[in-house]
XYZ file of C-alpha atoms in Angstrom:
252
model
C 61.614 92.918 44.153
C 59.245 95.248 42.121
C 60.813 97.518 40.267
C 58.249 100.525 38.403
C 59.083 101.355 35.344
C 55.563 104.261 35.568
C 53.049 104.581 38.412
C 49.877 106.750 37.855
C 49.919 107.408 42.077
C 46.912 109.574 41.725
C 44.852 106.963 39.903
C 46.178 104.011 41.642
C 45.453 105.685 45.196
C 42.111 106.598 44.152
C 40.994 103.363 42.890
C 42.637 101.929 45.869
C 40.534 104.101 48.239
C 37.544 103.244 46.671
C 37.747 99.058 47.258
C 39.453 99.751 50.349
C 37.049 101.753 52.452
C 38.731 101.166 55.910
C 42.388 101.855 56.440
C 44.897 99.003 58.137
C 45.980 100.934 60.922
C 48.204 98.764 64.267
C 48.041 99.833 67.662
C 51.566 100.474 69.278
C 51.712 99.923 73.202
C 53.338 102.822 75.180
C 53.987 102.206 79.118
C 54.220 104.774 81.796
C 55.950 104.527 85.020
C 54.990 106.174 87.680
C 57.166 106.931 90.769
C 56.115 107.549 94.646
C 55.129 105.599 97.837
C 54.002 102.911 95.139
C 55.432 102.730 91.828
C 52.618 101.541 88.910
C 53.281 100.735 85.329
C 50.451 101.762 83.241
C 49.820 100.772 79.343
C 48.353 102.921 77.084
C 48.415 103.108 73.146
C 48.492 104.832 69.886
C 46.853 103.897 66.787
C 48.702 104.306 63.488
C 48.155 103.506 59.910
C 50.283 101.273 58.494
C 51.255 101.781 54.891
C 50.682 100.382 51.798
C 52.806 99.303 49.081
C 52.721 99.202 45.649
C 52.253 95.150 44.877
C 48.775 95.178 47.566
C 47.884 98.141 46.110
C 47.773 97.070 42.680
C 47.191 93.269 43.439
C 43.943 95.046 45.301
C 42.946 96.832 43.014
C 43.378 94.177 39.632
C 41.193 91.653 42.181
C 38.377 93.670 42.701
C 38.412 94.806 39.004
C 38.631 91.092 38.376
C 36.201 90.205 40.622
C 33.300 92.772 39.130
C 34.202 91.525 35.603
C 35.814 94.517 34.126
C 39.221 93.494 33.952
C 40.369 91.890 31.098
C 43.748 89.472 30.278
C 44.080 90.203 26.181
C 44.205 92.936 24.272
C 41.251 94.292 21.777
C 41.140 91.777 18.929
C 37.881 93.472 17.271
C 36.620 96.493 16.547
C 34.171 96.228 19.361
C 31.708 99.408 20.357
C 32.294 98.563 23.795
C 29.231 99.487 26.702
C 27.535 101.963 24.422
C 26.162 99.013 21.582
C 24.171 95.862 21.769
C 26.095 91.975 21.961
C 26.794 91.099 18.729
C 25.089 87.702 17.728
C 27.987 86.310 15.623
C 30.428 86.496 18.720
C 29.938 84.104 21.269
C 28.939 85.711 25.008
C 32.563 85.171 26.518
C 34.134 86.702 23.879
C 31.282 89.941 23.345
C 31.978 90.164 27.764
C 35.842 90.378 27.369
C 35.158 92.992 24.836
C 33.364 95.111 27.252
C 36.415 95.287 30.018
C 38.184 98.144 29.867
C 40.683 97.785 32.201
C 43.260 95.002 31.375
C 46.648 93.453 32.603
C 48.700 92.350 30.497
C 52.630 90.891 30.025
C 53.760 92.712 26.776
C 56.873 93.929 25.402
C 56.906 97.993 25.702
C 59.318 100.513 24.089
C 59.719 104.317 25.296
C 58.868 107.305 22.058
C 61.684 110.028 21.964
C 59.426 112.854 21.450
C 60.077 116.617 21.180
C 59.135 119.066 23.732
C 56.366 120.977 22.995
C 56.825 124.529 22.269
C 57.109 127.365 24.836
C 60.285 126.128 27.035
C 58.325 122.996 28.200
C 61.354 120.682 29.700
C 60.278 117.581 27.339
C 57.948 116.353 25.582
C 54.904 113.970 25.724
C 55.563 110.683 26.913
C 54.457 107.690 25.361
C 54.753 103.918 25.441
C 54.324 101.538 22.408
C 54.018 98.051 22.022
C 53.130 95.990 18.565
C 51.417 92.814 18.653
C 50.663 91.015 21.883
C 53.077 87.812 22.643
C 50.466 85.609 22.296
C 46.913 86.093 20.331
C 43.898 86.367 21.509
C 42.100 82.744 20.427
C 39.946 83.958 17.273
C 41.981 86.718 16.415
C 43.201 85.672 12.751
C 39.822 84.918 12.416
C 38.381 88.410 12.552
C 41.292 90.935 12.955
C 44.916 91.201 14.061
C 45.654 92.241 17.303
C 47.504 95.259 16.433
C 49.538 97.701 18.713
C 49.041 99.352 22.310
C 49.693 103.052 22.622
C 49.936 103.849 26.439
C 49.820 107.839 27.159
C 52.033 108.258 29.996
C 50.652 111.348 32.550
C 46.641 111.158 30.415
C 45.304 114.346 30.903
C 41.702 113.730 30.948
C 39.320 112.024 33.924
C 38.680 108.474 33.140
C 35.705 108.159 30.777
C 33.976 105.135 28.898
C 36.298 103.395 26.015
C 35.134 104.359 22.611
C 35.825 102.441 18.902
C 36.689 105.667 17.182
C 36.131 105.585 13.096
C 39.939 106.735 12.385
C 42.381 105.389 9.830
C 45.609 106.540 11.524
C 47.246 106.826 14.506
C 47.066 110.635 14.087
C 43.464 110.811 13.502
C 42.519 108.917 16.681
C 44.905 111.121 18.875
C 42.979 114.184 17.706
C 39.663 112.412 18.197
C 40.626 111.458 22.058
C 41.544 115.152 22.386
C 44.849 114.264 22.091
C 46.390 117.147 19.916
C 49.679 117.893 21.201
C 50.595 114.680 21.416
C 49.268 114.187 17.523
C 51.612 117.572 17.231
C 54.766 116.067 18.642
C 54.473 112.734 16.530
C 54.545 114.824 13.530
C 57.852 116.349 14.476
C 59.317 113.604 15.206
C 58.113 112.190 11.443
C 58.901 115.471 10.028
C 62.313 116.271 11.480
C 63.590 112.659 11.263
C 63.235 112.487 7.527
C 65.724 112.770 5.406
C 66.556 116.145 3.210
C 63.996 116.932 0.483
C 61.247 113.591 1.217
C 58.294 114.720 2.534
C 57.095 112.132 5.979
C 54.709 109.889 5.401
C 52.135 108.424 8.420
C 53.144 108.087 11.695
C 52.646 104.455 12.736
C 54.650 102.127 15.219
C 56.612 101.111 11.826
C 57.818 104.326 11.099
C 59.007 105.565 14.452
C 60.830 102.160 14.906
C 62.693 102.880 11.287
C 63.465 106.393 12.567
C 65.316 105.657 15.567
C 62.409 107.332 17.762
C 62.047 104.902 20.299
C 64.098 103.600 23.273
C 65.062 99.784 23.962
C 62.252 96.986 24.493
C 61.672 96.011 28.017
C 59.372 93.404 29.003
C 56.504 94.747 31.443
C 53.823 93.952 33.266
C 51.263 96.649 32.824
C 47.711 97.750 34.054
C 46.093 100.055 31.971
C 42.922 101.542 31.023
C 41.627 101.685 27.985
C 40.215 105.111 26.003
C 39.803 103.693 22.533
C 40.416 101.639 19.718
C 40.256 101.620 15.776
C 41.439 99.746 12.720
C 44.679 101.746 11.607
C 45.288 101.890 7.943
C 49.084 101.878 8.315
C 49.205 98.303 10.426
C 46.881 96.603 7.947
C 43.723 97.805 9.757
C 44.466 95.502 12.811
C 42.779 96.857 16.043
C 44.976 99.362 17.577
C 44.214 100.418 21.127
C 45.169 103.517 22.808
C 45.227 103.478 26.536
C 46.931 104.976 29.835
C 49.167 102.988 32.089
C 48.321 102.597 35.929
C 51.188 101.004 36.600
C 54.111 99.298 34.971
C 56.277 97.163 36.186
C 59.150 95.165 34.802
C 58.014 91.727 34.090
């Protein structure tokens, strides 16, 4: 029994529409009787579309992504540049492909931020997912960096667009550079109004929300998501920090 914890319908059905060009549609029978000096039974049919769920959607949808080598099974591990740079020689192919998949599926443990509603009557605010480290590393990782934690933006506002290793040093600075300003906004509330009396809030990092009571109970998930960006965050030891948005997320 699947149970979603978040869908992104619009995204899922789109993708889905693309690998699936042809709908599955079942013919149902219909029979006719006929009365007079000789009674026939005729058969005749309709043709409906039979509907999809959510499993054969997604399972669809992660094999094709799979299948054209864009998925991935890890998290980031490096600061990779993603499509827009050259391999680099010092990684070995396999790793420098993985590093250019921007979709990826993962089992992860994933806690909901309390955040404030914006401004202007808005019924609640942003919603975001956060996860720390991965359960298990990615082979290498100590190596070169720490895997370091998964921000998924629940309802992303923009059109999908290429994944980009943004130069920032904190979570806040990456928000703004994804064009992700009110959601920078309501993460300094929550720092700001969660502090106590007379000390000024310092960063806003997975750390710091956790301390602050910001964030709802961990649940273990399995999640598709699509990458937007990633940097090394000053506040989590520069480990590679990724900031995505969830297709769908299931509990694992």
């Amino acid at each position: 029994m699947i149970e979603p914890l978040y869908v992104d319908q619009a995204r899922l059905d789109e993708y889905y529409s693309q690998v699936v060009t042809k709908p599955k549609v079942r013919r149902v029978p219909t029979y006719t009787i006929s009365a007079g000096l000789s009674p026939s039974v005729g058969l005749q049919g309709t043709v409906t579309q039979v509907p999809v769920g959510l499993a054969e959607k997604l399972e669809t949808v992660c094999a094709y992504l799979g299948g054209q080598e864009v998925l991935g099974l890890a998290r980031p591990s490096i600061s990779d540049r993603w499509d827009n740079a050259s391999p680099d020689p010092d990684l070995p192919e396999d790793v420098w492909q993985e590093l250019r998949r921007t979709f990826r599926r993962e089992t992860c443990e994933v806690r909901s931020v309390l955040l404030p509603a914006p401004p202007g009557g808005a019924p609640s605010g942003p919603a975001l997912w956060v996860s720390e480290r991965p359960l298990e590393q990615a082979a290498g990782a100590a190596r070169r960096r720490a895997v370091g934690a998964l921000y998924l933006v629940q309802e992303f506002p923009h059109e999908d667009g290429p994944a980009h290793f943004v130069s920032g040093v904190s979570l806040l600075h990456m928000l703004h550079e994804l064009d992700l300003g009110g959601l920078a906004a309501s993460l300094v509330r929550t720092a700001r109004d969660a502090a106590p009396p007379g000390v000024r809030p310092g960063g806003v990092g997975m750390r710091e929300l956790i301390d602050r009571g910001r964030v709802g109970p961990p649940k273990m998930v399995d999640v598709l998501y699509r990458i937007r960006g990633s940097y090394l965050d000053r506040e989590d030891g520069f480990s590679v920090t990724t900031i995505a948005y969830p297709i769908a997320m299931l509990r694992a």
